[in-house]
Amino acid sequence: KVPLMFGFLYLFVCSLDVLSSAFQLAGGKVAGDIFKDNAILSNPVAGLVVGILVTVLVQSSSTSTSIIVSMVSSGLLEVRSAIPIIMGSNIGTSVTNTIVALMQAGDRSEFKRAFAGATVHDCFNWLSVLVLLPLEVVSGYLHHVTRLVVATFNIRSGKDAPDLLKIITEPFTKLIIQLDKSVITGIATGDESLRNRSLIRIWCGPVPPQTATVGLGPTPNCTAPGHCSTKGTESLHNITRQKCEHLFTDTPLPDLAVGLVLLAGSLIVLCTCLILLVKLLNSLLKGQVAKAIQKVINTDLPHPLSWLTGYFAMVVGAGMTFVVQSSSVFTSAITPLIGLGVISIERAYPLTLGSNIGTTTTAILAALASPGDKLASSFQIALCHFFFNISGILLWYPLPFTRLPIRMAKALGERTAKYRWFAVLYLIVCFLLLPSLIFGISMAGWRVLVGVGAPFLGLLFFVGLVNALQARSPGRLPKWLQTWDFLPAWMHSLQPLDQLITRATLCCTDRC
């Protein structure tokens, strides 16, 4: 069972990689177009939403961050304008483990724990942005602190972060699909010649030395040394370069069709692996074995050092994320364990926060590998990502009563266990409808944004405060406010909507 478990885990991680490639094929050029409009990106709220939507589109915060770094280092985007986009990419990357939690919807108690464990990441990111984005707009503290750090230290170019996980997964994923991500970056930085280029890589290997001396100028299909490699390449390079070996090398299909095929395939493999992993873990983690593992993972350090347990978990989360080079992979891998009850949500929370830190350290190392003229701006953006997560941890972790994301995630888990369709509604609203609505309002100007946003946030705060008082000390509230029963049922309960969805589902089932 143990070798089988590692086999399924390997396929699960590979399917996440292919899923990211599928999203990039389907939405990569759209993401590039979104990034290209500097008038939009100069608006902090619009920039935040762009970061969310682009990261959801390409399913990779590292891809969206690398595009931002390229734009900053080429002078197309100021560091100050890039900070909200980095915050948005932090939110967008948490969608993957929320999707993974849906695979445990079969068992209500497992689903409740898994969904709470997955959404604790979302809650942390949304709350951090809610506080830190206005603070950044007013004071520019992230911009000033990171600029000071860059100016203080004499930073020299270093090495890129080690791709330890890719060494294991790339031999398999490269047989399925290979992409030239520089096409997305090129579109984002305004290179119109790349618009009709496919992201699917056809030619592999380094550019031959003799091509540099040929007096024909660069071929229109080349974006950078070593990347003259996608569909439509008909040049001197073809004579000396090796053709890539993957399933879609000579496909006549457009990028969108290939992306949709890969999306369907990777989701089927991901779901199958996850279901089989959960079944294997269920059979392995029984009796004394389960109790021993739960005790080791969830027990605090000895008494004088017990307060350090959470911080130790953060270090573990950061270390594991640094090794696998992806916060999505790490948080998605622990989601089934949270569902099975092996890891408690109280322990999963610091592990997730550590994972957020781990993913920024890889970005910092990647920035250190930038050329000398681009180093300062690349490093500053990577530091902004790092300090944003550190600031969030200082806000929502050190004191037990500030750990709001845990309480919010548990409430979401309870709601999802009762109404399973709520999980899909949550995903659509939080990662698509709400960002799109905020984007539309922010485009109407600051006055409209403040006029709509301020009353909405005020109402949200009031409802949260009343809910807390109703639960803990209802006597302090007026009698009519001690419950929400004075409101129509649809305003304080999901029951009417549940009945409507159930009726629609049954009607559809009967007709089928």
Short mmCIF file of C-alpha atoms in Angstrom, two decimals:
data_model
loop_
_atom_site.label_atom_id
_atom_site.label_comp_id
_atom_site.label_asym_id
_atom_site.label_seq_id
_atom_site.Cartn_x
_atom_site.Cartn_y
_atom_site.Cartn_z
CA LYS A 1 0.00 0.00 0.00
CA VAL A 2 2.85 2.44 0.78
CA PRO A 3 4.47 2.20 -2.72
CA LEU A 4 0.98 2.58 -4.23
CA MET A 5 0.40 5.66 -2.08
CA PHE A 6 3.64 7.27 -3.30
CA GLY A 7 2.72 6.35 -6.89
CA PHE A 8 -0.66 8.07 -6.61
CA LEU A 9 0.97 11.08 -4.90
CA TYR A 10 3.45 11.35 -7.81
CA LEU A 11 0.62 11.25 -10.39
CA PHE A 12 -1.34 13.77 -8.28
CA VAL A 13 1.58 16.26 -8.33
CA CYS A 14 2.15 15.67 -12.08
CA SER A 15 -1.57 16.28 -12.75
CA LEU A 16 -1.33 19.63 -10.88
CA ASP A 17 1.60 20.59 -13.16
CA VAL A 18 -0.34 19.59 -16.31
CA LEU A 19 -3.44 21.42 -14.95
CA SER A 20 -1.35 24.60 -14.71
CA SER A 21 -0.13 24.11 -18.32
CA ALA A 22 -3.74 23.54 -19.47
CA PHE A 23 -4.89 26.81 -17.85
CA GLN A 24 -1.96 28.66 -19.43
CA LEU A 25 -2.83 27.33 -22.89
CA ALA A 26 -6.52 28.22 -22.44
CA GLY A 27 -6.05 31.62 -20.76
CA GLY A 28 -2.37 32.59 -20.97
CA LYS A 29 -2.71 35.10 -23.81
CA VAL A 30 -5.77 36.65 -22.14
CA ALA A 31 -3.63 37.00 -18.99
CA GLY A 32 -0.91 38.69 -21.06
CA ASP A 33 -3.46 41.11 -22.52
CA ILE A 34 -4.80 41.96 -19.05
CA PHE A 35 -1.28 42.74 -17.81
CA LYS A 36 -0.56 44.92 -20.86
CA ASP A 37 -2.99 47.73 -19.92
CA ASN A 38 -0.93 50.04 -17.70
CA ALA A 39 -3.86 52.45 -17.19
CA ILE A 40 -5.71 49.65 -15.40
CA LEU A 41 -2.68 48.48 -13.40
CA SER A 42 -2.03 51.99 -12.03
CA ASN A 43 -5.30 51.64 -10.05
CA PRO A 44 -4.39 49.63 -6.87
CA VAL A 45 -7.80 47.91 -6.52
CA ALA A 46 -7.87 47.01 -10.23
CA GLY A 47 -4.28 45.77 -9.90
CA LEU A 48 -5.29 43.52 -6.99
CA VAL A 49 -8.17 42.02 -9.00
CA VAL A 50 -5.92 41.55 -12.05
CA GLY A 51 -3.50 39.59 -9.82
CA ILE A 52 -6.35 37.34 -8.62
CA LEU A 53 -7.90 36.74 -12.05
CA VAL A 54 -4.59 36.16 -13.87
CA THR A 55 -3.36 33.70 -11.22
CA VAL A 56 -6.69 31.83 -11.36
CA LEU A 57 -6.43 31.83 -15.20
CA VAL A 58 -2.88 30.40 -15.33
CA GLN A 59 -3.18 28.40 -12.05
CA SER A 60 0.33 29.42 -11.03
CA SER A 61 1.38 32.33 -8.83
CA SER A 62 5.02 31.82 -9.93
CA THR A 63 4.01 32.44 -13.59
CA SER A 64 2.04 35.61 -12.78
CA THR A 65 4.83 36.82 -10.45
CA SER A 66 7.48 36.21 -13.13
CA ILE A 67 5.43 38.28 -15.62
CA ILE A 68 5.20 41.11 -13.04
CA VAL A 69 8.98 40.96 -12.40
CA SER A 70 9.65 41.06 -16.18
CA MET A 71 7.40 44.11 -16.58
CA VAL A 72 9.02 45.94 -13.65
CA SER A 73 12.58 45.17 -14.76
CA SER A 74 11.79 46.33 -18.33
CA GLY A 75 10.39 49.63 -17.02
CA LEU A 76 6.79 48.99 -18.18
CA LEU A 77 5.47 48.87 -14.62
CA GLU A 78 6.49 50.72 -11.46
CA VAL A 79 7.22 48.76 -8.28
CA ARG A 80 4.47 50.66 -6.44
CA SER A 81 1.88 49.63 -9.07
CA ALA A 82 3.09 46.01 -9.00
CA ILE A 83 2.57 45.55 -5.22
CA PRO A 84 -1.28 45.19 -5.37
CA ILE A 85 -0.90 42.66 -8.23
CA ILE A 86 1.46 40.59 -6.04
CA MET A 87 -1.18 40.69 -3.27
CA GLY A 88 -3.78 39.48 -5.77
CA SER A 89 -1.59 36.60 -6.95
CA ASN A 90 -1.34 35.51 -3.30
CA ILE A 91 -5.16 35.17 -3.20
CA GLY A 92 -5.41 33.53 -6.63
CA THR A 93 -2.96 30.74 -5.79
CA SER A 94 -5.19 29.45 -2.94
CA VAL A 95 -7.91 28.32 -5.39
CA THR A 96 -6.13 25.01 -6.16
CA ASN A 97 -6.37 23.45 -2.69
CA THR A 98 -10.01 24.64 -2.43
CA ILE A 99 -10.76 22.68 -5.65
CA VAL A 100 -8.89 19.66 -4.19
CA ALA A 101 -11.13 19.79 -1.07
CA LEU A 102 -14.20 19.24 -3.30
CA MET A 103 -12.95 15.70 -3.99
CA GLN A 104 -13.85 14.71 -0.41
CA ALA A 105 -17.49 15.78 -0.73
CA GLY A 106 -18.67 12.15 -0.42
CA ASP A 107 -18.34 12.09 3.38
CA ARG A 108 -19.86 15.07 5.22
CA SER A 109 -17.49 15.05 8.22
CA GLU A 110 -14.39 14.63 5.99
CA PHE A 111 -15.64 17.34 3.62
CA LYS A 112 -16.27 19.70 6.53
CA ARG A 113 -12.67 19.33 7.79
CA ALA A 114 -11.07 19.36 4.31
CA PHE A 115 -12.96 22.45 3.16
CA ALA A 116 -12.17 24.29 6.40
CA GLY A 117 -8.48 23.33 6.04
CA ALA A 118 -8.40 24.54 2.42
CA THR A 119 -10.27 27.82 2.99
CA VAL A 120 -8.13 28.86 5.98
CA HIS A 121 -5.58 29.90 3.31
CA ASP A 122 -8.22 31.95 1.44
CA CYS A 123 -9.44 33.63 4.66
CA PHE A 124 -5.89 34.58 5.69
CA ASN A 125 -5.12 36.09 2.26
CA TRP A 126 -8.42 38.02 2.00
CA LEU A 127 -8.14 39.43 5.54
CA SER A 128 -4.49 40.41 4.99
CA VAL A 129 -5.38 42.25 1.76
CA LEU A 130 -8.35 43.95 3.42
CA VAL A 131 -6.01 45.55 5.98
CA LEU A 132 -2.70 45.86 4.11
CA LEU A 133 -3.88 47.17 0.71
CA PRO A 134 -5.46 50.38 2.14
CA LEU A 135 -2.39 50.77 4.38
CA GLU A 136 -0.09 50.42 1.35
CA VAL A 137 -2.15 52.91 -0.71
CA VAL A 138 -2.06 55.49 2.12
CA SER A 139 1.51 55.05 3.37
CA GLY A 140 3.40 52.96 0.76
CA TYR A 141 5.07 51.11 3.64
CA LEU A 142 5.92 47.93 1.64
CA HIS A 143 7.47 50.04 -1.13
CA HIS A 144 9.57 52.10 1.32
CA VAL A 145 10.71 49.14 3.48
CA THR A 146 11.76 47.00 0.50
CA ARG A 147 13.54 49.92 -1.20
CA LEU A 148 15.46 50.52 2.04
CA VAL A 149 16.45 46.81 2.24
CA VAL A 150 17.61 46.78 -1.39
CA ALA A 151 19.62 50.00 -0.87
CA THR A 152 21.16 48.80 2.42
CA PHE A 153 22.45 45.44 1.24
CA ASN A 154 24.98 45.16 -1.55
CA ILE A 155 23.09 42.40 -3.38
CA ARG A 156 24.84 40.47 -6.11
CA SER A 157 23.44 38.04 -8.64
CA GLY A 158 23.08 34.56 -7.20
CA LYS A 159 21.73 31.21 -8.27
CA ASP A 160 18.17 30.27 -9.02
CA ALA A 161 16.24 28.16 -6.55
CA PRO A 162 16.79 24.40 -6.92
CA ASP A 163 13.98 22.67 -8.83
CA LEU A 164 14.03 19.59 -6.60
CA LEU A 165 10.47 18.50 -7.39
CA LYS A 166 10.77 19.22 -11.11
CA ILE A 167 13.74 16.85 -11.34
CA ILE A 168 11.31 14.05 -10.41
CA THR A 169 8.14 15.20 -12.23
CA GLU A 170 9.53 16.80 -15.44
CA PRO A 171 10.60 13.51 -17.13
CA PHE A 172 6.90 12.51 -17.09
CA THR A 173 5.17 15.88 -17.63
CA LYS A 174 7.54 16.77 -20.51
CA LEU A 175 6.21 13.74 -22.40
CA ILE A 176 2.69 15.22 -22.20
CA ILE A 177 3.21 18.95 -22.93
CA GLN A 178 5.99 21.57 -23.06
CA LEU A 179 5.24 25.29 -23.09
CA ASP A 180 7.14 28.43 -23.99
CA LYS A 181 5.98 30.77 -21.20
CA SER A 182 8.00 33.67 -22.64
CA VAL A 183 5.11 34.15 -25.14
CA ILE A 184 2.77 35.25 -22.28
CA THR A 185 5.48 37.56 -20.89
CA GLY A 186 6.12 38.95 -24.38
CA ILE A 187 2.42 39.76 -24.92
CA ALA A 188 2.28 41.39 -21.45
CA THR A 189 5.32 43.55 -22.30
CA GLY A 190 3.73 44.68 -25.60
CA ASP A 191 5.37 42.46 -28.26
CA GLU A 192 2.55 42.20 -30.83
CA SER A 193 4.54 39.78 -33.04
CA LEU A 194 3.87 37.04 -30.44
CA ARG A 195 0.07 37.35 -30.55
CA ASN A 196 -0.36 34.67 -33.22
CA ARG A 197 2.31 32.41 -31.76
CA SER A 198 1.39 29.16 -30.05
CA LEU A 199 2.58 28.49 -26.52
CA ILE A 200 3.25 24.84 -27.43
CA ARG A 201 6.98 24.26 -27.74
CA ILE A 202 8.09 22.48 -30.93
CA TRP A 203 11.86 22.98 -31.03
CA CYS A 204 14.07 22.21 -28.02
CA GLY A 205 17.72 22.66 -27.10
CA PRO A 206 20.00 25.74 -27.16
CA VAL A 207 20.23 28.16 -30.10
CA PRO A 208 23.22 27.18 -32.27
CA PRO A 209 26.18 29.62 -32.00
CA GLN A 210 26.35 30.29 -35.76
CA THR A 211 22.85 31.83 -35.78
CA ALA A 212 24.12 34.79 -33.77
CA THR A 213 26.45 35.79 -36.65
CA VAL A 214 23.96 35.38 -39.49
CA GLY A 215 23.15 38.83 -40.85
CA LEU A 216 19.45 38.22 -41.27
CA GLY A 217 18.34 39.75 -37.99
CA PRO A 218 16.34 37.87 -35.39
CA THR A 219 13.60 35.59 -36.69
CA PRO A 220 10.10 36.77 -35.77
CA ASN A 221 9.51 33.57 -33.82
CA CYS A 222 12.39 34.06 -31.39
CA THR A 223 11.74 35.74 -28.05
CA ALA A 224 14.96 35.08 -26.18
CA PRO A 225 18.11 32.90 -26.51
CA GLY A 226 17.06 29.30 -26.11
CA HIS A 227 13.37 30.04 -26.66
CA CYS A 228 13.05 30.08 -30.46
CA SER A 229 10.89 27.11 -29.98
CA THR A 230 7.19 27.17 -30.75
CA LYS A 231 4.76 26.53 -33.61
CA GLY A 232 5.46 28.29 -36.87
CA THR A 233 9.26 28.22 -36.56
CA GLU A 234 10.57 27.90 -40.10
CA SER A 235 14.16 29.13 -40.08
CA LEU A 236 17.81 28.23 -40.04
CA HIS A 237 17.31 26.98 -36.47
CA ASN A 238 15.30 23.96 -37.69
CA ILE A 239 18.35 22.46 -39.41
CA THR A 240 20.40 22.16 -36.23
CA ARG A 241 17.82 21.99 -33.45
CA GLN A 242 16.09 18.93 -32.08
CA LYS A 243 12.32 18.53 -32.16
CA CYS A 244 10.61 18.29 -28.77
CA GLU A 245 9.12 14.93 -27.89
CA HIS A 246 5.68 15.32 -26.34
CA LEU A 247 2.09 14.37 -27.23
CA PHE A 248 1.22 17.68 -28.93
CA THR A 249 4.43 18.37 -30.92
CA ASP A 250 2.73 18.18 -34.35
CA THR A 251 -0.87 18.81 -33.36
CA PRO A 252 -3.04 20.81 -35.79
CA LEU A 253 -5.28 21.85 -32.87
CA PRO A 254 -5.27 25.46 -31.59
CA ASP A 255 -3.95 26.27 -28.10
CA LEU A 256 -7.45 26.58 -26.60
CA ALA A 257 -8.48 23.08 -27.81
CA VAL A 258 -5.24 21.52 -26.48
CA GLY A 259 -5.73 23.40 -23.20
CA LEU A 260 -9.30 22.07 -22.80
CA VAL A 261 -8.19 18.48 -23.61
CA LEU A 262 -5.38 18.72 -21.03
CA LEU A 263 -7.73 20.37 -18.52
CA ALA A 264 -10.24 17.51 -18.77
CA GLY A 265 -7.50 14.84 -18.65
CA SER A 266 -5.59 16.38 -15.75
CA LEU A 267 -8.80 16.89 -13.71
CA ILE A 268 -9.78 13.23 -14.24
CA VAL A 269 -6.29 12.04 -13.16
CA LEU A 270 -6.25 14.50 -10.22
CA CYS A 271 -9.69 13.41 -8.96
CA THR A 272 -8.92 9.70 -9.42
CA CYS A 273 -5.55 9.95 -7.64
CA LEU A 274 -7.07 11.98 -4.81
CA ILE A 275 -9.97 9.55 -4.25
CA LEU A 276 -7.58 6.55 -4.30
CA LEU A 277 -5.10 8.40 -2.02
CA VAL A 278 -7.86 9.10 0.53
CA LYS A 279 -9.00 5.45 0.41
CA LEU A 280 -5.41 4.21 0.87
CA LEU A 281 -4.77 6.66 3.71
CA ASN A 282 -8.04 5.60 5.35
CA SER A 283 -6.98 1.95 5.28
CA LEU A 284 -3.40 2.73 6.42
CA LEU A 285 -4.26 5.20 9.17
CA LYS A 286 -6.36 2.96 11.39
CA GLY A 287 -6.22 2.15 15.07
CA GLN A 288 -2.91 2.72 16.87
CA VAL A 289 -1.08 3.98 13.74
CA ALA A 290 -3.57 6.82 13.25
CA LYS A 291 -3.50 7.73 16.95
CA ALA A 292 0.32 7.80 17.00
CA ILE A 293 0.57 10.01 13.86
CA GLN A 294 -2.16 12.38 15.08
CA LYS A 295 -0.41 12.68 18.45
CA VAL A 296 2.99 13.47 16.88
CA ILE A 297 1.60 16.05 14.40
CA ASN A 298 -0.93 17.79 16.66
CA THR A 299 0.86 17.74 20.04
CA ASP A 300 2.53 20.95 21.24
CA LEU A 301 6.18 21.19 22.26
CA PRO A 302 7.02 20.63 25.99
CA HIS A 303 5.64 23.24 28.45
CA PRO A 304 8.16 26.11 28.52
CA LEU A 305 8.36 26.06 24.72
CA SER A 306 4.72 25.25 23.91
CA TRP A 307 4.10 28.77 22.52
CA LEU A 308 6.79 28.06 19.86
CA THR A 309 4.90 25.07 18.38
CA GLY A 310 3.05 27.12 15.76
CA TYR A 311 6.23 28.92 14.68
CA PHE A 312 8.01 25.55 14.36
CA ALA A 313 5.11 24.38 12.13
CA MET A 314 5.62 27.53 10.01
CA VAL A 315 9.31 26.64 9.55
CA VAL A 316 8.29 23.10 8.50
CA GLY A 317 5.70 24.49 6.04
CA ALA A 318 8.23 26.96 4.59
CA GLY A 319 10.91 24.25 4.29
CA MET A 320 8.56 21.77 2.57
CA THR A 321 7.32 24.45 0.15
CA PHE A 322 10.92 25.45 -0.64
CA VAL A 323 11.69 21.79 -1.45
CA VAL A 324 8.66 21.26 -3.73
CA GLN A 325 8.83 24.86 -5.09
CA SER A 326 5.05 25.30 -5.01
CA SER A 327 2.70 26.38 -2.24
CA SER A 328 -0.22 24.93 -4.25
CA VAL A 329 1.34 21.44 -4.26
CA PHE A 330 2.10 21.53 -0.52
CA THR A 331 -1.30 22.87 0.61
CA SER A 332 -3.12 20.55 -1.82
CA ALA A 333 -1.17 17.56 -0.45
CA ILE A 334 -2.10 18.27 3.19
CA THR A 335 -5.80 18.98 2.39
CA PRO A 336 -6.78 15.24 2.27
CA LEU A 337 -4.91 14.70 5.57
CA ILE A 338 -6.92 17.50 7.18
CA GLY A 339 -10.10 15.87 5.85
CA LEU A 340 -9.13 12.53 7.40
CA GLY A 341 -8.47 14.25 10.74
CA VAL A 342 -4.74 13.41 10.73
CA ILE A 343 -3.85 17.12 10.83
CA SER A 344 -6.05 19.47 12.85
CA ILE A 345 -7.02 22.84 11.36
CA GLU A 346 -5.19 24.54 14.26
CA ARG A 347 -1.97 22.84 13.10
CA ALA A 348 -2.75 23.24 9.38
CA TYR A 349 -3.03 27.04 9.81
CA PRO A 350 0.66 27.68 10.74
CA LEU A 351 1.76 25.09 8.14
CA THR A 352 -0.14 27.09 5.49
CA LEU A 353 1.35 30.39 6.70
CA GLY A 354 4.81 28.80 6.50
CA SER A 355 4.00 27.65 2.97
CA ASN A 356 3.21 31.28 2.04
CA ILE A 357 6.68 32.27 3.30
CA GLY A 358 8.32 29.32 1.49
CA THR A 359 6.92 30.30 -1.88
CA THR A 360 8.31 33.85 -1.49
CA THR A 361 11.84 32.63 -0.65
CA THR A 362 11.98 30.77 -3.97
CA ALA A 363 10.90 34.01 -5.71
CA ILE A 364 13.68 35.90 -3.89
CA LEU A 365 16.28 33.35 -5.05
CA ALA A 366 14.89 33.53 -8.58
CA ALA A 367 15.16 37.35 -8.46
CA LEU A 368 18.81 37.07 -7.35
CA ALA A 369 19.51 35.21 -10.60
CA SER A 370 18.39 38.27 -12.63
CA PRO A 371 20.97 40.23 -14.69
CA GLY A 372 22.72 43.11 -12.92
CA ASP A 373 20.63 45.93 -14.45
CA LYS A 374 17.35 44.19 -13.52
CA LEU A 375 18.44 42.88 -10.14
CA ALA A 376 17.33 45.75 -7.87
CA SER A 377 13.73 45.98 -9.15
CA SER A 378 13.30 42.17 -9.39
CA PHE A 379 14.60 41.72 -5.86
CA GLN A 380 12.41 44.55 -4.52
CA ILE A 381 9.23 42.95 -5.94
CA ALA A 382 10.18 39.55 -4.49
CA LEU A 383 10.77 41.24 -1.10
CA CYS A 384 7.35 42.95 -1.32
CA HIS A 385 5.77 39.49 -1.60
CA PHE A 386 7.83 38.29 1.39
CA PHE A 387 7.04 41.29 3.63
CA PHE A 388 3.34 41.17 2.71
CA ASN A 389 3.11 37.60 4.05
CA ILE A 390 5.20 38.44 7.15
CA SER A 391 2.87 41.41 7.85
CA GLY A 392 -0.17 39.13 7.46
CA ILE A 393 1.28 36.64 9.95
CA LEU A 394 1.95 39.44 12.46
CA LEU A 395 -1.68 40.54 12.06
CA TRP A 396 -3.45 37.17 12.20
CA TYR A 397 -1.29 34.74 14.19
CA PRO A 398 0.73 35.78 17.31
CA LEU A 399 -2.24 36.29 19.68
CA PRO A 400 -4.89 33.50 19.85
CA PHE A 401 -7.83 35.95 19.61
CA THR A 402 -6.42 37.37 16.32
CA ARG A 403 -6.59 33.97 14.57
CA LEU A 404 -9.79 34.92 12.76
CA PRO A 405 -9.01 32.82 9.64
CA ILE A 406 -9.42 29.60 11.70
CA ARG A 407 -12.86 30.63 12.99
CA MET A 408 -13.95 31.82 9.53
CA ALA A 409 -12.74 28.59 7.88
CA LYS A 410 -14.54 26.44 10.48
CA ALA A 411 -17.77 28.37 9.84
CA LEU A 412 -17.34 27.79 6.09
CA GLY A 413 -16.69 24.09 6.76
CA GLU A 414 -19.89 23.82 8.83
CA ARG A 415 -21.89 25.56 6.12
CA THR A 416 -20.43 23.32 3.40
CA ALA A 417 -21.12 20.12 5.35
CA LYS A 418 -24.79 21.14 5.57
CA TYR A 419 -25.14 22.42 1.99
CA ARG A 420 -22.57 20.76 -0.28
CA TRP A 421 -23.40 23.01 -3.26
CA PHE A 422 -22.17 25.95 -1.14
CA ALA A 423 -18.54 24.93 -1.90
CA VAL A 424 -19.03 25.48 -5.66
CA LEU A 425 -20.91 28.75 -5.01
CA TYR A 426 -18.04 29.89 -2.74
CA LEU A 427 -15.44 29.18 -5.47
CA ILE A 428 -17.42 31.02 -8.16
CA VAL A 429 -18.20 34.05 -5.95
CA CYS A 430 -14.79 34.46 -4.26
CA PHE A 431 -12.53 33.83 -7.26
CA LEU A 432 -14.63 35.03 -10.19
CA LEU A 433 -17.77 37.10 -9.49
CA LEU A 434 -16.51 39.21 -6.55
CA PRO A 435 -13.14 40.11 -8.20
CA SER A 436 -14.94 40.93 -11.48
CA LEU A 437 -17.49 43.12 -9.65
CA ILE A 438 -14.76 44.98 -7.71
CA PHE A 439 -12.81 45.42 -10.96
CA GLY A 440 -15.84 46.93 -12.71
CA ILE A 441 -16.57 49.33 -9.82
CA SER A 442 -12.90 50.38 -9.51
CA MET A 443 -12.84 51.22 -13.24
CA ALA A 444 -15.67 53.72 -12.63
CA GLY A 445 -13.32 55.80 -10.47
CA TRP A 446 -12.37 56.34 -6.82
CA ARG A 447 -15.58 58.13 -5.86
CA VAL A 448 -17.78 55.26 -7.04
CA LEU A 449 -15.48 52.69 -5.41
CA VAL A 450 -15.52 54.49 -2.05
CA GLY A 451 -19.27 55.21 -2.37
CA VAL A 452 -20.07 51.51 -2.89
CA GLY A 453 -17.20 49.93 -0.92
CA ALA A 454 -17.40 51.94 2.33
CA PRO A 455 -21.10 51.16 3.08
CA PHE A 456 -20.56 47.50 2.10
CA LEU A 457 -17.52 47.11 4.43
CA GLY A 458 -19.41 48.94 7.19
CA LEU A 459 -22.37 46.55 6.82
CA LEU A 460 -19.98 43.56 6.80
CA PHE A 461 -18.33 44.76 10.03
CA PHE A 462 -21.73 45.37 11.68
CA VAL A 463 -23.02 41.89 10.75
CA GLY A 464 -19.80 40.27 12.03
CA LEU A 465 -20.01 42.19 15.32
CA VAL A 466 -23.71 41.31 15.83
CA ASN A 467 -23.01 37.62 15.03
CA ALA A 468 -20.19 37.55 17.62
CA LEU A 469 -22.41 39.19 20.28
CA GLN A 470 -25.35 36.85 19.45
CA ALA A 471 -23.07 33.85 20.03
CA ARG A 472 -21.30 35.07 23.21
CA SER A 473 -23.40 37.64 25.03
CA PRO A 474 -26.83 38.19 23.42
CA GLY A 475 -28.01 40.12 26.52
CA ARG A 476 -25.97 43.15 25.41
CA LEU A 477 -28.04 43.47 22.23
CA PRO A 478 -31.58 44.87 21.91
CA LYS A 479 -34.17 42.09 21.98
CA TRP A 480 -35.00 42.40 18.26
CA LEU A 481 -31.29 42.00 17.34
CA GLN A 482 -30.66 38.87 19.47
CA THR A 483 -31.58 36.73 16.44
CA TRP A 484 -31.90 37.46 12.72
CA ASP A 485 -35.45 36.08 12.60
CA PHE A 486 -36.96 39.54 11.98
CA LEU A 487 -35.40 39.44 8.46
CA PRO A 488 -36.90 37.47 5.53
CA ALA A 489 -35.70 33.82 5.53
CA TRP A 490 -33.56 34.21 2.36
CA MET A 491 -31.54 37.01 4.01
CA HIS A 492 -30.30 34.99 6.98
CA SER A 493 -30.59 31.34 5.90
CA LEU A 494 -29.48 29.24 2.93
CA GLN A 495 -32.49 26.93 3.37
CA PRO A 496 -34.71 28.63 0.73
CA LEU A 497 -31.86 28.54 -1.82
CA ASP A 498 -31.15 24.89 -0.87
CA GLN A 499 -34.78 23.98 -1.55
CA LEU A 500 -34.65 25.76 -4.91
CA ILE A 501 -31.40 23.98 -5.94
CA THR A 502 -32.73 20.60 -4.73
CA ARG A 503 -35.97 21.08 -6.70
CA ALA A 504 -34.04 22.10 -9.85
CA THR A 505 -31.66 19.12 -9.49
CA LEU A 506 -34.51 16.61 -8.98
CA CYS A 507 -36.42 18.08 -11.93
CA CYS A 508 -33.32 17.77 -14.14
CA THR A 509 -32.70 14.18 -12.91
CA ASP A 510 -36.31 13.13 -13.63
CA ARG A 511 -36.15 14.54 -17.16
CA CYS A 512 -32.80 12.80 -17.84
#
